[in-house]
Coordinates of C-alpha atoms and ligand atoms in Angstrom, one line a residue:
M15 CA -8.1 21.6 1.3
S16 CA -7.7 19.4 -1.7
R17 CA -9.3 16.0 -1.1
I18 CA -9.6 12.6 -2.8
E19 CA -12.8 10.7 -3.3
L20 CA -12.6 6.9 -3.6
N21 CA -15.6 5.4 -5.4
R22 CA -16.5 2.1 -3.7
E23 CA -18.9 1.0 -6.4
H24 CA -16.4 1.5 -9.1
F25 CA -13.7 -0.4 -7.2
F26 CA -16.1 -3.3 -6.6
Y27 CA -17.1 -3.3 -10.3
N28 CA -13.4 -3.5 -11.3
L29 CA -12.8 -6.3 -8.9
S30 CA -15.8 -8.2 -10.3
Q31 CA -14.4 -7.8 -13.8
I32 CA -11.0 -9.1 -12.5
E33 CA -12.8 -12.0 -10.9
V34 CA -14.4 -12.9 -14.2
Q35 CA -10.8 -13.4 -15.5
T36 CA -9.3 -15.2 -12.5
K37 CA -12.6 -17.2 -12.0
A38 CA -12.2 -16.9 -8.2
K39 CA -11.7 -14.1 -5.7
E40 CA -9.1 -16.2 -4.0
R41 CA -6.9 -16.0 -7.0
I42 CA -6.8 -12.2 -7.0
A43 CA -3.8 -10.7 -5.2
L44 CA -4.4 -6.9 -5.0
V45 CA -1.3 -4.9 -5.5
L46 CA -1.2 -2.2 -2.8
K47 CA 2.3 -0.9 -3.2
D48 CA 3.0 2.9 -3.2
N49 CA 0.1 3.8 -1.0
A50 CA -2.2 1.7 -3.1
Y51 CA -1.2 3.5 -6.2
G52 CA -1.8 6.8 -4.4
H53 CA -5.4 5.8 -3.4
G54 CA -4.5 5.2 0.3
L55 CA -3.1 2.0 1.6
L56 CA -5.5 1.5 4.6
E57 CA -8.6 2.7 2.7
M58 CA -8.1 0.3 -0.2
A59 CA -7.0 -2.6 2.1
A60 CA -10.2 -2.3 4.0
L61 CA -12.4 -2.0 0.9
A62 CA -10.7 -5.0 -0.7
S63 CA -11.2 -7.0 2.4
E64 CA -14.9 -6.0 2.4
Y65 CA -15.2 -7.3 -1.1
G66 CA -13.6 -10.6 -0.1
I67 CA -10.1 -10.2 -1.4
T68 CA -7.8 -12.3 0.8
K69 CA -4.4 -11.7 -0.9
A70 CA -2.3 -8.6 -1.2
V71 CA 1.1 -7.6 -2.7
V72 CA 3.2 -4.8 -1.3
R73 CA 6.8 -3.5 -1.6
S74 CA 8.0 -3.4 2.0
N75 CA 7.7 -5.1 5.3
E76 CA 6.3 -2.0 6.8
E77 CA 3.4 -1.9 4.3
A78 CA 2.7 -5.6 4.9
L79 CA 2.5 -5.1 8.6
A80 CA 0.2 -2.1 8.2
V81 CA -2.4 -4.1 6.4
I82 CA -1.7 -7.5 8.0
D83 CA -5.2 -7.8 9.7
F84 CA -7.0 -7.5 6.3
F85 CA -5.5 -10.4 4.5
G86 CA -4.5 -14.1 4.9
Y87 CA -1.5 -13.8 2.6
I88 CA 0.8 -11.0 1.7
L89 CA 3.6 -11.0 -0.9
V90 CA 6.4 -8.5 -0.2
L91 CA 8.2 -7.6 -3.4
A92 CA 11.5 -6.1 -2.2
D93 CA 12.3 -6.3 1.5
I94 CA 14.1 -8.6 4.0
P95 CA 12.4 -9.3 7.4
Q96 CA 14.1 -9.5 10.8
K97 CA 12.1 -12.6 11.6
P98 CA 9.6 -14.8 9.7
H99 CA 5.9 -13.9 9.8
P100 CA 3.3 -16.7 9.3
K101 CA 1.2 -14.6 6.8
I102 CA 4.0 -13.0 4.8
C103 CA 5.9 -14.3 1.8
Y104 CA 9.1 -12.5 0.7
T105 CA 10.5 -12.3 -2.8
I106 CA 14.0 -13.6 -3.6
N107 CA 15.1 -11.2 -6.4
D108 CA 18.7 -12.4 -6.7
A109 CA 20.8 -15.4 -5.9
D110 CA 23.0 -13.4 -3.6
A111 CA 20.0 -12.4 -1.4
I112 CA 19.2 -15.9 -0.3
K113 CA 21.6 -15.9 2.6
K114 CA 20.2 -12.6 4.0
F115 CA 16.8 -14.2 4.9
P116 CA 16.2 -15.6 8.4
Q117 CA 15.6 -19.3 8.7
G118 CA 11.9 -20.3 8.5
T119 CA 11.0 -17.4 6.2
R120 CA 8.3 -18.1 3.6
V121 CA 9.8 -17.1 0.2
E122 CA 8.9 -17.0 -3.5
L123 CA 11.6 -17.1 -6.1
K124 CA 11.4 -14.4 -8.8
V125 CA 12.6 -15.8 -12.1
N126 CA 13.8 -13.7 -15.1
T127 CA 12.1 -14.5 -18.3
A128 CA 13.3 -11.6 -20.5
M129 CA 12.5 -8.4 -18.5
N130 CA 16.1 -8.5 -17.1
R131 CA 15.3 -6.3 -14.1
N132 CA 14.9 -8.5 -11.0
G133 CA 14.8 -12.3 -10.7
V134 CA 17.2 -15.2 -11.3
N135 CA 18.0 -16.6 -14.7
Q136 CA 16.6 -20.0 -15.8
E137 CA 19.9 -21.7 -15.5
E138 CA 20.3 -20.5 -11.9
I139 CA 17.0 -21.8 -10.6
D140 CA 18.0 -25.4 -9.6
H141 CA 21.0 -24.1 -7.7
C142 CA 18.9 -21.3 -6.0
I143 CA 16.3 -23.9 -4.9
K144 CA 19.1 -26.0 -3.3
E145 CA 20.5 -22.9 -1.5
I146 CA 17.1 -21.9 -0.3
E147 CA 16.7 -25.3 1.3
E148 CA 20.1 -25.2 2.8
Q149 CA 19.3 -21.8 4.3
G150 CA 16.2 -23.3 5.9
L151 CA 13.7 -21.1 4.0
R152 CA 10.2 -22.3 2.9
L153 CA 10.0 -22.0 -0.9
E154 CA 6.4 -21.7 -1.9
A155 CA 6.3 -20.3 -5.4
L156 CA 8.1 -19.3 -8.6
F157 CA 6.9 -16.1 -10.3
M158 CA 7.8 -13.8 -13.1
H159 CA 6.9 -10.3 -14.3
H160 CA 6.0 -9.2 -17.8
C161 CA 7.6 -6.2 -19.5
C162 CA 5.2 -5.9 -22.4
A163 CA 1.8 -7.2 -21.4
D164 CA -0.1 -4.1 -22.5
E165 CA 1.4 -4.1 -26.1
R166 CA 0.8 -6.4 -29.0
D167 CA 4.4 -6.5 -30.1
G168 CA 7.2 -7.2 -27.7
N169 CA 8.3 -10.0 -25.4
Y170 CA 5.0 -11.2 -24.1
E171 CA 4.8 -14.5 -25.9
L172 CA 8.5 -15.1 -25.4
Q173 CA 8.2 -14.6 -21.7
K174 CA 5.2 -16.9 -21.5
R175 CA 7.1 -19.7 -23.3
N176 CA 10.1 -19.2 -21.0
F177 CA 7.9 -19.4 -17.9
E178 CA 6.1 -22.5 -19.2
L179 CA 9.4 -24.3 -19.5
I180 CA 10.4 -23.2 -16.0
K181 CA 7.1 -24.6 -14.7
Q182 CA 7.6 -28.0 -16.4
N183 CA 11.0 -28.4 -14.9
A184 CA 10.1 -27.1 -11.4
P185 CA 9.8 -29.3 -8.3
K186 CA 6.3 -30.5 -7.4
G187 CA 4.2 -28.5 -5.0
L188 CA 5.2 -25.0 -5.9
R189 CA 2.7 -22.3 -6.8
F190 CA 3.1 -20.2 -10.0
H191 CA 2.1 -16.6 -10.9
S192 CA 3.0 -14.3 -13.8
C193 CA 0.2 -11.9 -14.6
N194 CA -0.1 -8.3 -13.8
S195 CA -3.4 -6.5 -14.9
A196 CA -2.7 -6.3 -18.6
A197 CA -1.5 -10.0 -18.8
L198 CA -4.6 -11.2 -16.9
F199 CA -7.0 -9.4 -19.3
R200 CA -5.2 -10.7 -22.4
E201 CA -5.4 -14.3 -21.1
K202 CA -8.2 -16.3 -22.7
D203 CA -8.2 -19.1 -20.1
F204 CA -6.3 -18.1 -16.9
S205 CA -5.2 -21.1 -14.9
E206 CA -2.4 -20.0 -12.6
D207 CA -2.5 -19.9 -8.8
M208 CA -3.0 -16.1 -8.6
A209 CA -2.7 -12.9 -10.6
R210 CA -1.0 -9.8 -9.1
V211 CA -3.5 -7.0 -10.1
G212 CA -2.9 -3.3 -9.5
I213 CA -3.9 -0.7 -12.1
A214 CA -7.0 -2.6 -13.3
A215 CA -8.4 -2.6 -9.8
Y216 CA -8.0 1.1 -9.7
G217 CA -9.7 1.4 -13.0
C218 CA -6.9 3.1 -15.0
M219 CA -5.5 0.2 -17.1
E220 CA -4.5 1.0 -20.6
I221 CA -4.2 -1.9 -23.0
D222 CA -4.2 -2.3 -26.8
A223 CA -8.0 -2.6 -27.7
K224 CA -7.2 -5.7 -29.8
L225 CA -6.0 -7.5 -26.6
S226 CA -8.9 -6.7 -24.4
D227 CA -12.1 -4.6 -24.6
V228 CA -12.9 -4.5 -20.9
K229 CA -14.2 -1.2 -19.6
L230 CA -13.1 -0.4 -16.1
R231 CA -14.1 2.5 -13.9
P232 CA -11.6 4.9 -12.3
V233 CA -11.8 4.8 -8.5
L234 CA -10.1 8.1 -7.6
S235 CA -11.2 11.7 -8.1
L236 CA -9.3 14.7 -6.9
Y237 CA -10.9 18.0 -5.9
A238 CA -9.2 21.3 -5.0
S239 CA -10.6 24.2 -3.1
K240 CA -10.4 27.8 -4.1
I241 CA -8.0 30.1 -2.1
S242 CA -8.7 33.3 -4.0
S243 CA -10.3 34.8 -7.1
R244 CA -9.5 37.9 -9.2
V245 CA -10.5 39.6 -12.5
L246 CA -7.7 39.7 -15.0
K247 CA -7.9 42.6 -17.5
K248 CA -7.0 42.0 -21.1
G249 CA -3.2 41.6 -21.3
E250 CA -2.6 40.8 -17.6
S251 CA -0.8 37.6 -16.7
V252 CA -1.0 35.0 -13.9
G253 CA 1.6 33.0 -12.0
Y254 CA 5.3 32.3 -12.4
G255 CA 6.9 33.3 -15.6
A256 CA 3.7 35.2 -16.6
T257 CA 3.1 32.5 -19.2
F258 CA -0.7 33.0 -19.3
K259 CA -1.9 36.3 -20.7
A260 CA -5.6 37.1 -20.7
S261 CA -6.8 37.8 -24.2
R262 CA -9.9 39.4 -22.8
E263 CA -11.2 40.2 -19.3
V264 CA -11.4 36.8 -17.4
V265 CA -12.0 35.6 -13.8
V266 CA -9.1 33.4 -12.6
S267 CA -9.0 31.6 -9.3
N268 CA -6.2 29.9 -7.5
Y269 CA -6.8 26.4 -6.1
D270 CA -4.9 24.6 -3.3
F271 CA -3.3 21.8 -5.3
G272 CA 0.2 22.1 -6.7
Y273 CA 3.2 20.0 -7.7
G274 CA 4.1 19.7 -4.0
D275 CA 0.8 17.8 -3.6
G276 CA 1.2 15.7 -6.7
F277 CA -0.1 17.8 -9.6
L278 CA 2.6 17.0 -12.2
R279 CA 4.1 20.3 -13.2
A280 CA 4.3 19.2 -16.8
C281 CA 0.5 19.8 -17.0
S282 CA 1.1 23.6 -16.8
G283 CA -0.3 25.7 -19.5
E284 CA -2.3 23.1 -21.4
Y285 CA -4.4 21.1 -19.0
V286 CA -8.2 21.2 -19.2
T287 CA -10.4 19.4 -16.7
V288 CA -13.1 16.8 -17.7
E289 CA -15.6 19.6 -17.1
G290 CA -13.8 21.9 -19.6
V291 CA -12.1 24.2 -17.1
A292 CA -8.7 25.4 -18.5
I293 CA -5.6 25.8 -16.4
A294 CA -4.0 29.3 -16.5
G295 CA -0.2 29.4 -16.6
R296 CA 2.2 27.4 -14.5
I297 CA 1.4 25.0 -11.7
S298 CA 3.3 26.1 -8.6
M299 CA 4.2 24.2 -5.4
D300 CA 0.9 24.6 -3.5
N301 CA -1.3 26.4 -6.1
S302 CA -2.7 26.1 -9.5
S303 CA -4.8 28.7 -11.3
F304 CA -7.8 27.9 -13.4
L305 CA -10.3 30.0 -15.4
S306 CA -13.1 29.3 -12.9
E307 CA -14.9 30.8 -10.0
A308 CA -16.1 27.5 -8.5
E309 CA -15.4 27.1 -4.7
E310 CA -14.3 23.6 -5.4
L311 CA -13.0 22.2 -8.6
L312 CA -12.9 18.6 -9.9
I313 CA -9.2 18.5 -11.0
F314 CA -9.6 14.9 -12.4
N315 CA -11.7 11.8 -12.1
D316 CA -9.6 9.6 -14.4
A317 CA -5.8 9.7 -14.1
K318 CA -5.6 8.3 -17.7
E319 CA -6.9 11.6 -19.0
V320 CA -4.3 13.7 -17.1
A321 CA -1.3 11.5 -18.1
P322 CA -0.9 12.7 -21.7
Y323 CA -0.7 16.3 -20.6
A324 CA 2.5 15.4 -18.6
G325 CA 3.8 12.9 -21.1
T326 CA 3.4 10.1 -18.7
I327 CA 1.2 7.2 -17.6
S328 CA -1.7 7.0 -15.1
Y329 CA 0.6 5.1 -12.7
E330 CA 2.7 8.2 -12.2
V331 CA -0.2 10.6 -12.0
L332 CA -1.7 8.5 -9.2
T333 CA 1.4 7.6 -7.2
S334 CA 2.5 11.3 -7.2
L335 CA -0.5 12.1 -4.9
K336 CA 0.7 12.8 -1.4
S337 CA -0.5 10.7 1.4
Y338 CA -1.6 13.6 3.5
I339 CA -4.4 14.5 1.1
K340 CA -7.7 13.5 2.8
R341 CA -9.2 10.4 1.3
E342 CA -13.0 9.8 1.6
I343 CA -14.8 6.7 0.5
I344 CA -18.1 7.4 -1.2
Ligands
LIG4 C1 3.5 -3.4 -9.7 C2 3.5 -4.8 -10.0 C3 2.4 -5.5 -10.4 C4 1.1 -4.8 -10.8 O1 1.1 -4.3 -12.1 P1 -0.2 -3.6 -12.7 O2 0.2 -3.3 -14.1 O3 -0.5 -2.4 -11.9 O4 -1.3 -4.7 -12.6 C5 2.4 -6.9 -10.5 N1 3.6 -7.6 -10.3 C6 4.7 -6.9 -9.9 C7 6.0 -7.7 -9.6 C8 4.7 -5.5 -9.8 O5 5.9 -4.9 -9.4

């Protein structure tokens, strides 16, 4: 069976680099949404807790409850609870959502500073804060999300200025956070209450080198097992569409990792592993063929290197990996 190895040393190294930026473990909120970016929710929660991380960010209530014992604080980005939980803060993404939260819920208000996805506009904030009070919710923080933190041009500075103004006008006693991975690493002197860090912790952050020269270490490696091998004679093809034709006699083996398991089909035809093993033809649902005889093949140990073959980003390579693939911590 295909399997995933999670490198504890690399994860801890990345967390140590993140800690240099935040200046305290307590200010790191590890983003565990989407099965911890495909790494495995429970595995990464346990490792993070072992390192001393006390805060997490997830998408849903269900994810929060699954890892509740590992953390002292969890921020849920997009869900509404049946009843309040003492450890969980919920995001208010829109003014209309306020009345849907049960009385006593800990909430954080997302503010829109130019991304124009979720969050209330600056001029709505005072009104929302009043409504949150009237609904009997416990407002603890204002936060925002960057749209261009990994690029030099774009809205980064504009969003920062907008958020600074919002902070100045906010009622006393609230917490503030704005940084994802790239924003945290481009900050020279981070001073907010926490940073919400995902991709950097998993070692696959891509950021303009002029903004940060940090070197992180990919945590996840994916291995596939051989199902069968054969010799292809010159001119014979392999797989759907017969797109690969042997230009000479070659050994081709079929491995148990296909697009149904999370191998992006756009990698068909061109992909070459880090060990120099070339794919042969199209990726199919449960199989992919490589010019190799190895019983087990390292398909990748750095999602950043796979992404360009599929015209995508490491986030998509990682979150495509199905949760049933066995994860082992090494
Ligand atoms: C996913 C997400 C993050 C983490 O982003 P990275 O680039 O992986 O660090 C932070 N904040 C919010 C609101 C998110 O949705």
